[in-house]
Amino acid sequence: SFTFNGEISIVGEINDFFHMIMCLTQNAIESFQVNQNEKTIIINNYEENNYNIIEVCNNGPFISKEIERNMWKSFYLSLIHI
């Protein structure tokens, strides 16, 4: 599900922005358990106090403490791709 409300302005590199959204979405996909029946990812945006807020949510398991410590590093992915 994707909800987009209006226009959004991005200051910086547009490719970096899209890569960040791709990484967040990929992490959400990889967090799903194999036997999980319903797999949902929701990307939502809204404006709050003159800031654009973008949320990426899923119904997978909670984030581990290790991932929590590292998730704000540029383009961090939680799983190794082979």
PDB file of C-alpha atoms in Angstrom:
ATOM      1  CA  SER A   1       0.000   0.000   0.000  1.00  0.00           C
ATOM      2  CA  PHE A   2       1.326   3.449  -0.840  1.00  0.00           C
ATOM      3  CA  THR A   3      -0.322   6.703   0.174  1.00  0.00           C
ATOM      4  CA  PHE A   4       1.050   9.923  -1.261  1.00  0.00           C
ATOM      5  CA  ASN A   5      -0.473  13.199  -0.101  1.00  0.00           C
ATOM      6  CA  GLY A   6       0.330  16.099  -2.390  1.00  0.00           C
ATOM      7  CA  GLU A   7       3.681  17.410  -3.496  1.00  0.00           C
ATOM      8  CA  ILE A   8       7.033  16.714  -1.846  1.00  0.00           C
ATOM      9  CA  SER A   9      10.251  18.745  -2.142  1.00  0.00           C
ATOM     10  CA  ILE A  10      13.601  17.016  -1.759  1.00  0.00           C
ATOM     11  CA  VAL A  11      16.761  18.972  -0.976  1.00  0.00           C
ATOM     12  CA  GLY A  12      19.743  16.859  -1.972  1.00  0.00           C
ATOM     13  CA  GLU A  13      20.376  14.034  -4.372  1.00  0.00           C
ATOM     14  CA  ILE A  14      17.139  12.488  -5.673  1.00  0.00           C
ATOM     15  CA  ASN A  15      18.949   9.180  -6.356  1.00  0.00           C
ATOM     16  CA  ASP A  16      20.065   9.003  -2.703  1.00  0.00           C
ATOM     17  CA  PHE A  17      16.467   9.585  -1.607  1.00  0.00           C
ATOM     18  CA  PHE A  18      15.139   6.782  -3.813  1.00  0.00           C
ATOM     19  CA  HIS A  19      17.970   4.482  -2.683  1.00  0.00           C
ATOM     20  CA  MET A  20      17.036   5.157   0.956  1.00  0.00           C
ATOM     21  CA  ILE A  21      13.371   4.261   0.256  1.00  0.00           C
ATOM     22  CA  MET A  22      14.523   1.125  -1.600  1.00  0.00           C
ATOM     23  CA  CYS A  23      16.742   0.064   1.355  1.00  0.00           C
ATOM     24  CA  LEU A  24      13.932   0.628   3.875  1.00  0.00           C
ATOM     25  CA  THR A  25      11.525  -1.363   1.696  1.00  0.00           C
ATOM     26  CA  GLN A  26      14.068  -4.165   1.127  1.00  0.00           C
ATOM     27  CA  ASN A  27      14.691  -4.413   4.885  1.00  0.00           C
ATOM     28  CA  ALA A  28      10.932  -4.611   5.443  1.00  0.00           C
ATOM     29  CA  ILE A  29      10.587  -7.400   2.854  1.00  0.00           C
ATOM     30  CA  GLU A  30      13.510  -9.366   4.320  1.00  0.00           C
ATOM     31  CA  SER A  31      12.082  -9.141   7.837  1.00  0.00           C
ATOM     32  CA  PHE A  32       9.048 -11.254   6.963  1.00  0.00           C
ATOM     33  CA  GLN A  33       9.108 -14.793   8.267  1.00  0.00           C
ATOM     34  CA  VAL A  34       8.798 -17.576   5.691  1.00  0.00           C
ATOM     35  CA  ASN A  35       5.657 -19.000   7.299  1.00  0.00           C
ATOM     36  CA  GLN A  36       4.034 -15.593   7.817  1.00  0.00           C
ATOM     37  CA  ASN A  37       0.645 -15.598   6.046  1.00  0.00           C
ATOM     38  CA  GLU A  38      -0.081 -11.881   5.741  1.00  0.00           C
ATOM     39  CA  LYS A  39       2.809  -9.692   4.607  1.00  0.00           C
ATOM     40  CA  THR A  40       2.115  -5.957   4.574  1.00  0.00           C
ATOM     41  CA  ILE A  41       4.338  -2.942   3.893  1.00  0.00           C
ATOM     42  CA  ILE A  42       2.856   0.537   4.185  1.00  0.00           C
ATOM     43  CA  ILE A  43       4.665   3.647   2.931  1.00  0.00           C
ATOM     44  CA  ASN A  44       2.991   6.868   3.995  1.00  0.00           C
ATOM     45  CA  ASN A  45       3.926  10.539   3.922  1.00  0.00           C
ATOM     46  CA  TYR A  46       2.494  13.633   5.550  1.00  0.00           C
ATOM     47  CA  GLU A  47       3.537  17.128   6.536  1.00  0.00           C
ATOM     48  CA  GLU A  48       4.123  18.087  10.173  1.00  0.00           C
ATOM     49  CA  ASN A  49       5.573  21.410  11.370  1.00  0.00           C
ATOM     50  CA  ASN A  50       6.777  22.240   7.827  1.00  0.00           C
ATOM     51  CA  TYR A  51       8.598  18.878   7.506  1.00  0.00           C
ATOM     52  CA  ASN A  52       7.704  16.029   5.170  1.00  0.00           C
ATOM     53  CA  ILE A  53       7.444  12.828   7.203  1.00  0.00           C
ATOM     54  CA  ILE A  54       7.859   9.500   5.419  1.00  0.00           C
ATOM     55  CA  GLU A  55       6.952   6.277   7.233  1.00  0.00           C
ATOM     56  CA  VAL A  56       7.808   2.746   6.124  1.00  0.00           C
ATOM     57  CA  CYS A  57       5.968   0.195   8.274  1.00  0.00           C
ATOM     58  CA  ASN A  58       5.502  -3.556   8.090  1.00  0.00           C
ATOM     59  CA  ASN A  59       3.965  -6.329  10.132  1.00  0.00           C
ATOM     60  CA  GLY A  60       7.181  -8.352  10.366  1.00  0.00           C
ATOM     61  CA  PRO A  61       9.066  -9.040  13.601  1.00  0.00           C
ATOM     62  CA  PHE A  62      10.495  -6.241  15.749  1.00  0.00           C
ATOM     63  CA  ILE A  63      13.926  -4.756  15.006  1.00  0.00           C
ATOM     64  CA  SER A  64      16.806  -6.277  16.968  1.00  0.00           C
ATOM     65  CA  LYS A  65      18.981  -4.081  19.202  1.00  0.00           C
ATOM     66  CA  GLU A  66      21.961  -4.559  16.836  1.00  0.00           C
ATOM     67  CA  ILE A  67      19.989  -3.339  13.841  1.00  0.00           C
ATOM     68  CA  GLU A  68      18.565  -0.487  15.906  1.00  0.00           C
ATOM     69  CA  ARG A  69      22.128   0.710  16.658  1.00  0.00           C
ATOM     70  CA  ASN A  70      23.183   0.584  12.986  1.00  0.00           C
ATOM     71  CA  MET A  71      20.045   1.465  11.052  1.00  0.00           C
ATOM     72  CA  TRP A  72      20.875   5.174  10.741  1.00  0.00           C
ATOM     73  CA  LYS A  73      24.168   4.487   8.980  1.00  0.00           C
ATOM     74  CA  SER A  74      23.955   5.438   5.303  1.00  0.00           C
ATOM     75  CA  PHE A  75      22.307   2.713   3.225  1.00  0.00           C
ATOM     76  CA  TYR A  76      22.566   0.081   5.973  1.00  0.00           C
ATOM     77  CA  LEU A  77      21.012  -3.276   5.058  1.00  0.00           C
ATOM     78  CA  SER A  78      20.304  -5.740   7.832  1.00  0.00           C
ATOM     79  CA  LEU A  79      20.847  -8.936   5.838  1.00  0.00           C
ATOM     80  CA  ILE A  80      23.731 -10.021   3.625  1.00  0.00           C
ATOM     81  CA  HIS A  81      22.839 -10.477  -0.051  1.00  0.00           C
ATOM     82  CA  ILE A  82      24.594 -13.335  -1.828  1.00  0.00           C
TER      83      ILE A  82
END
